[in-house]
Coordinates of C-alpha atoms and ligand atoms in Angstrom, one line a residue:
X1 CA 0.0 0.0 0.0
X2 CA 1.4 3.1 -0.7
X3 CA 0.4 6.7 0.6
X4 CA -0.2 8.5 -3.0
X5 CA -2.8 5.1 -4.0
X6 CA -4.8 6.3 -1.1
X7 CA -4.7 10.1 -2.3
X8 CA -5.1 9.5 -5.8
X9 CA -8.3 7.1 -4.6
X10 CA -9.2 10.3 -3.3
X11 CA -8.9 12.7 -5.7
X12 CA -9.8 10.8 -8.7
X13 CA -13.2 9.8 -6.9
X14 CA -14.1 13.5 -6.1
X15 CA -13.2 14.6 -9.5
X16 CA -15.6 12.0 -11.1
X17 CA -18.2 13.0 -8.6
X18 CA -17.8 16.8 -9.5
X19 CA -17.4 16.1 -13.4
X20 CA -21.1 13.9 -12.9
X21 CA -22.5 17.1 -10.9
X22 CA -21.2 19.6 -13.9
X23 CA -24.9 19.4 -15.2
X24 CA -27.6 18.4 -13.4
X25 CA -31.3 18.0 -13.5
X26 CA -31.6 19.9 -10.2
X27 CA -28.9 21.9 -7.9
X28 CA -30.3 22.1 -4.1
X29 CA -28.9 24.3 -2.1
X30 CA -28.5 23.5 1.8
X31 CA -28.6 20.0 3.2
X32 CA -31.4 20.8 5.9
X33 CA -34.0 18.7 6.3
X34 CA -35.9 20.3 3.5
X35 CA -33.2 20.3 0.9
X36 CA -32.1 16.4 1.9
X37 CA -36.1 14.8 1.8
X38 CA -36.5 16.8 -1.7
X39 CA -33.1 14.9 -3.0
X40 CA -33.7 11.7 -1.8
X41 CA -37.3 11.5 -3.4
X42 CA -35.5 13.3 -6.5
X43 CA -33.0 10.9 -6.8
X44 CA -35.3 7.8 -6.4
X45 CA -37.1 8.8 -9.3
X46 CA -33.9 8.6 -11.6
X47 CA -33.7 12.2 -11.7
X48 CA -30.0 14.2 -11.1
X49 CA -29.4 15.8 -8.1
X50 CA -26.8 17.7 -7.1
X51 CA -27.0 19.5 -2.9
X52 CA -24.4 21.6 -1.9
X53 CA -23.8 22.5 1.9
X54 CA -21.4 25.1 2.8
X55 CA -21.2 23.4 5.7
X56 CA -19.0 20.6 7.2
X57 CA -21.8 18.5 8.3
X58 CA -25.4 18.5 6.8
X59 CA -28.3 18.1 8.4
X60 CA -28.8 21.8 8.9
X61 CA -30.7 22.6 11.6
X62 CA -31.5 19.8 12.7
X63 CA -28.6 18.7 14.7
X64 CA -29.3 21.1 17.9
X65 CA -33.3 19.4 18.4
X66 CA -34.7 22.1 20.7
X67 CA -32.4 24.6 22.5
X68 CA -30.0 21.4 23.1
X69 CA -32.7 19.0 24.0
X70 CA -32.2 16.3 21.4
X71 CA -35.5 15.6 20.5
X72 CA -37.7 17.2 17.5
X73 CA -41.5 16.8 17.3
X74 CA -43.3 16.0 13.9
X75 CA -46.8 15.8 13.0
X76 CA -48.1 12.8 11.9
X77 CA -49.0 13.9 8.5
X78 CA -45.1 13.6 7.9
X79 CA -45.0 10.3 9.5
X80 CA -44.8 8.7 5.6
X81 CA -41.8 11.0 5.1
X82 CA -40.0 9.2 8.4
X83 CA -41.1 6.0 7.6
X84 CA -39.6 5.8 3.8
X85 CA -36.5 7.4 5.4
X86 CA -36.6 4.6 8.0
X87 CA -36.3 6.7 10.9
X88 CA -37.9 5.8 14.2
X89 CA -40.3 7.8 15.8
X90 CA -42.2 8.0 19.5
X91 CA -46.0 8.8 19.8
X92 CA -45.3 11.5 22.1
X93 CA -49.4 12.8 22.2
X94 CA -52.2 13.0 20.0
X95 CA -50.8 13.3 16.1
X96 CA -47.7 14.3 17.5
X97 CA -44.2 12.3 17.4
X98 CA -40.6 12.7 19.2
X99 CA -38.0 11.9 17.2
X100 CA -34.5 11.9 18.0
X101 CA -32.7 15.1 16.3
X102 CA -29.5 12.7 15.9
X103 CA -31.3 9.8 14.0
X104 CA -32.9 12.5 12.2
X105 CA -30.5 14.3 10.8
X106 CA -27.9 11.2 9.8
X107 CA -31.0 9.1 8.8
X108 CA -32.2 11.8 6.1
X109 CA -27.9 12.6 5.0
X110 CA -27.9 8.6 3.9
X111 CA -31.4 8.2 3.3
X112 CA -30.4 11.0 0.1
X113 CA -27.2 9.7 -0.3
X114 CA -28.2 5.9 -0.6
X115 CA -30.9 7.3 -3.0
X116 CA -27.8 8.5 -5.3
X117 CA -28.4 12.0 -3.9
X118 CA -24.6 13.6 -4.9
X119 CA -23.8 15.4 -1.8
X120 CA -20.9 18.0 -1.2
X121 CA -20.1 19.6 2.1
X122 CA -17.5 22.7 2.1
X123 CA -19.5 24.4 -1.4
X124 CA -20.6 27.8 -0.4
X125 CA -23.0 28.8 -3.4
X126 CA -22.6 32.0 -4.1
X127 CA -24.3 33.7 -6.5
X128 CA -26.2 32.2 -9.6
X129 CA -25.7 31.5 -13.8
X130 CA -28.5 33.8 -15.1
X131 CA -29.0 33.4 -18.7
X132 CA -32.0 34.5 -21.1
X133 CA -34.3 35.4 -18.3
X134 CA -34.0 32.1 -16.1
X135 CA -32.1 30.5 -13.5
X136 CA -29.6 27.9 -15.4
X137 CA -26.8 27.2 -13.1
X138 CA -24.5 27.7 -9.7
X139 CA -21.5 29.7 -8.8
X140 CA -20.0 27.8 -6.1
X141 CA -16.7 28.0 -4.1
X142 CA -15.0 27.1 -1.4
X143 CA -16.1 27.2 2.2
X144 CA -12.4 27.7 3.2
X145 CA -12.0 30.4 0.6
X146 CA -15.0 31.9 1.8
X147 CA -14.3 32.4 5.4
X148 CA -10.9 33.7 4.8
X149 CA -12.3 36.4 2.0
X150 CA -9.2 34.8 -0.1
X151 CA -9.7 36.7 -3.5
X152 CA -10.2 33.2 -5.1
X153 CA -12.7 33.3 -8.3
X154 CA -15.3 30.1 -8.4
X155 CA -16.7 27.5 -10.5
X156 CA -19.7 26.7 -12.0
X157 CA -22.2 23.5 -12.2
X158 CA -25.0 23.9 -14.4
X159 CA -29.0 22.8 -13.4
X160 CA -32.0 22.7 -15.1
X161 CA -33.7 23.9 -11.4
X162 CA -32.1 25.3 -8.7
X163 CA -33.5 25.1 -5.1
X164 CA -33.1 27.5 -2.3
X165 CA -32.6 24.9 0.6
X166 CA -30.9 27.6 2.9
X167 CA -33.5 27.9 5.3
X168 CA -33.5 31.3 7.1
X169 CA -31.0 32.8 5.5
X170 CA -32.9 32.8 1.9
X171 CA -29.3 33.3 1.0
X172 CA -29.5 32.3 -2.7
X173 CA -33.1 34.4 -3.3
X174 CA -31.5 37.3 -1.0
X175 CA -28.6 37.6 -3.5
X176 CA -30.7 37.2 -6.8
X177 CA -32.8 39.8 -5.7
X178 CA -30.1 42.5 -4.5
X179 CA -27.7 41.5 -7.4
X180 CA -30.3 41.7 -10.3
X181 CA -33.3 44.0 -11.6
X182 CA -35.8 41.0 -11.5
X183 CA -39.3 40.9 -9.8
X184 CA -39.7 37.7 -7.8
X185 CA -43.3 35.9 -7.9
X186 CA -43.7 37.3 -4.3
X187 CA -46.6 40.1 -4.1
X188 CA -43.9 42.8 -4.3
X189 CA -41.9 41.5 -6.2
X190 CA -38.8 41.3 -3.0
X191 CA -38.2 38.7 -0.2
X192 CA -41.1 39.5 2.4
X193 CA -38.6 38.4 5.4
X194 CA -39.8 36.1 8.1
X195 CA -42.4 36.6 11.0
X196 CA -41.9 35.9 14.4
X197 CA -43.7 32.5 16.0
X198 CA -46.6 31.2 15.0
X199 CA -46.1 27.4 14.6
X200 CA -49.4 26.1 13.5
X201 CA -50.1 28.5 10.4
X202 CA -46.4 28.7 9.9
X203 CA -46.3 24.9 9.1
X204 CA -48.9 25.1 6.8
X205 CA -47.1 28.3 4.8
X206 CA -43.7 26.3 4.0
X207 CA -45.7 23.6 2.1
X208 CA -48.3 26.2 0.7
X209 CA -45.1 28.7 0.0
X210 CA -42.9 25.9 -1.4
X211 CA -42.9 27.2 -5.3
X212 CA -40.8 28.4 -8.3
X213 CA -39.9 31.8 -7.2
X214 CA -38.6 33.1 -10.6
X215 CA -37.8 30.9 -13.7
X216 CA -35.7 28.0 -12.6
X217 CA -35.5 29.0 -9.1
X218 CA -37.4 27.3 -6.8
X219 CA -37.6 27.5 -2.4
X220 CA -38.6 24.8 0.5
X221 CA -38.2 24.4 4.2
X222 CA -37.6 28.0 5.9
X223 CA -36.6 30.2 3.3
X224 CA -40.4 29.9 2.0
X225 CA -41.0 32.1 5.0
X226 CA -38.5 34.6 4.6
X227 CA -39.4 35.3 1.1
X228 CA -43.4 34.6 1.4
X229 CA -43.5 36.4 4.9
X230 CA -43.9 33.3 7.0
X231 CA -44.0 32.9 10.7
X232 CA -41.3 31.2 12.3
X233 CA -42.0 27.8 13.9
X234 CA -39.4 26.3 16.0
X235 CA -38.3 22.7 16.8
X236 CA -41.7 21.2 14.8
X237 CA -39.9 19.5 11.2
X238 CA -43.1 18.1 9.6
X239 CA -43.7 21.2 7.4
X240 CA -39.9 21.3 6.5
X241 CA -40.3 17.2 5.5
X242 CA -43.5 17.9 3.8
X243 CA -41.9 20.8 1.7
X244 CA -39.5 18.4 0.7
X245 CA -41.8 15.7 -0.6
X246 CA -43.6 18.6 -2.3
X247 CA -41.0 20.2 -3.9
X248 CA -39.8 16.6 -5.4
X249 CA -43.0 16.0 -6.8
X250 CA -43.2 19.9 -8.5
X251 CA -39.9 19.2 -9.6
X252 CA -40.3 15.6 -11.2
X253 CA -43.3 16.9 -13.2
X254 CA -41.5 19.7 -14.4
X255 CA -38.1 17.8 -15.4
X256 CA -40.8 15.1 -17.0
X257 CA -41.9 17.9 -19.7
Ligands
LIG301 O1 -31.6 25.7 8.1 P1 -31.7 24.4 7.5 O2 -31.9 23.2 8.4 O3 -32.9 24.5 6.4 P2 -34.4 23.9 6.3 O4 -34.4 22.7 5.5 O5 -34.8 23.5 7.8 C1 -35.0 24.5 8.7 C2 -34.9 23.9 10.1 O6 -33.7 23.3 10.3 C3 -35.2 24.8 11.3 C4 -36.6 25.2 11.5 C5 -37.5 24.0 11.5 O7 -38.5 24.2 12.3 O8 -36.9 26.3 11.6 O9 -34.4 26.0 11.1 O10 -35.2 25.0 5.8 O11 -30.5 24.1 6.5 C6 -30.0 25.0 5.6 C7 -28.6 24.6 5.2 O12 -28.2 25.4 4.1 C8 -26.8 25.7 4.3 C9 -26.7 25.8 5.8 O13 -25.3 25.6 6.2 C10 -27.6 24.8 6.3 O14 -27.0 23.5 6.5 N1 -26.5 26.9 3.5 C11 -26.9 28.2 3.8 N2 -26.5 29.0 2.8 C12 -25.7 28.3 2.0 C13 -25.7 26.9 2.4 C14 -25.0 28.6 0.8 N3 -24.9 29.8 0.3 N4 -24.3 27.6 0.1 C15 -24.4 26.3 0.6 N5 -25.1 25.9 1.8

């Protein structure tokens, strides 16, 4: 065995992951809970999927459960969402269920994964390829870069969709709208920024708000409320699931035509 086998096992399987995510059917951006659920189901349907996560972990937000306290709580309309994921859940009280934040968020990173989900932690996306009018593509760099301002130009990976998976931070709608003269299918044409908590309406708005924002750009899970004017919700994940599974389906009609 000699060290540069093991590096050039490295490198060469990276590169041929990155050259397969050069085009894809759909870019997501943010491996939350949202972002994952929506590339699993996308992935399972033979469709190309590509999520980025600046992040050295996914799983988002899901990581942290409740101030700390390791459990989420679901509704049991996403229970179907859990169960093809094959993640366990408690009854916890009427239509409610506990589910541990841990098994959550590492059930949801394979569950995509296993799905052929192509997943790539460190990939801040930051900024978008705008062509003719519609969302076509992904400027992506480094996380490292990023955090050290290094003046490092990025890279591109083209998608027939892109998804803002960043939950509150909108950050891939926030930037569309500051850096370009477009009007957003929002009722003033700008990010509405998020409400404070509300959880029961609030769930309902991500599915309801999950939607193609401007030609090939589409949001789920939280950043639906910052650019719909959603309230904020908390530790409850069933609406963030939900948006996923809806999203998948939006998405696999439109990558059918
Ligand atoms: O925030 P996040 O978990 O998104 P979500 O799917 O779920 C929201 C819940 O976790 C929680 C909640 C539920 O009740 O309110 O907040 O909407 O995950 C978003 C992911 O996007 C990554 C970020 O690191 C996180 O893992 N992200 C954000 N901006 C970028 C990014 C970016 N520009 N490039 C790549 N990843």
């Amino acid at each position: 065995m000699r060290e540069i086998d093991i590096t050039r096992g490295i490198i060469e399987n990276h590169v041929a992951d990155m050259m397969d995510s050069l085009r894809s059917d759909v870019v997501i951006v943010g491996a939350g809970p949202s972002g994952l659920v929506a590339g699993g189901y996308l992935a399972e349907r033979g469709i190309s999927v590509t999520i980025l996560e600046k992040k050295l972990s996914p799983g988002g937000g899901i990581w942290g459960g409740g101030m700390g306290y390791k459990y989420v709580i679901t509704q049991e309309e996403a229970k179907g969402v859990l169960d093809d994921f094959d993640i366990p859940s408690r009854p916890f009280e009427k239509g409610l269920y506990a589910v541990d934040a841990i098994s959550l968020a590492s059930g949801l990173i394979f569950g995509a994964a296993r799905r052929g989900a192509r997943i790539f932690n460190l990939v801040v996306v930051e900024d978008l390829v705008v062509r003719e009018g519609r969302v076509q593509g992904v400027v992506i760099n480094n996380t490292f870069v990023m955090m050290n301002h290094f003046p490092v130009d990025p890279i591109t990976m083209e998608a027939r969709a892109v998804v803002d998976a960043t939950g509150h931070d909108h950050d891939i709608v926030k930037t569309f709208s500051r850096k370009n003269d477009v009007s957003l299918n929002t009722p003033n044409g700008k990010p509405l920024g998020e409400r404070s908590m509300f959880a029961e309406p609030a769930e309902d708005a991500v599915v309801t708000n999950t939607t193609e924002v401007y030609p090939g750009l589409y949001v789920c899970g939280m950043s639906t409320a910052a650019v719909y004017g959603g309230y904020r919700m908390g530790p409850i994940f069933g609406g963030m699931l939900l948006s996923g599974k809806k999203l998948a389906r939006m998405l696999a009609e439109a990558c059918d035509k």
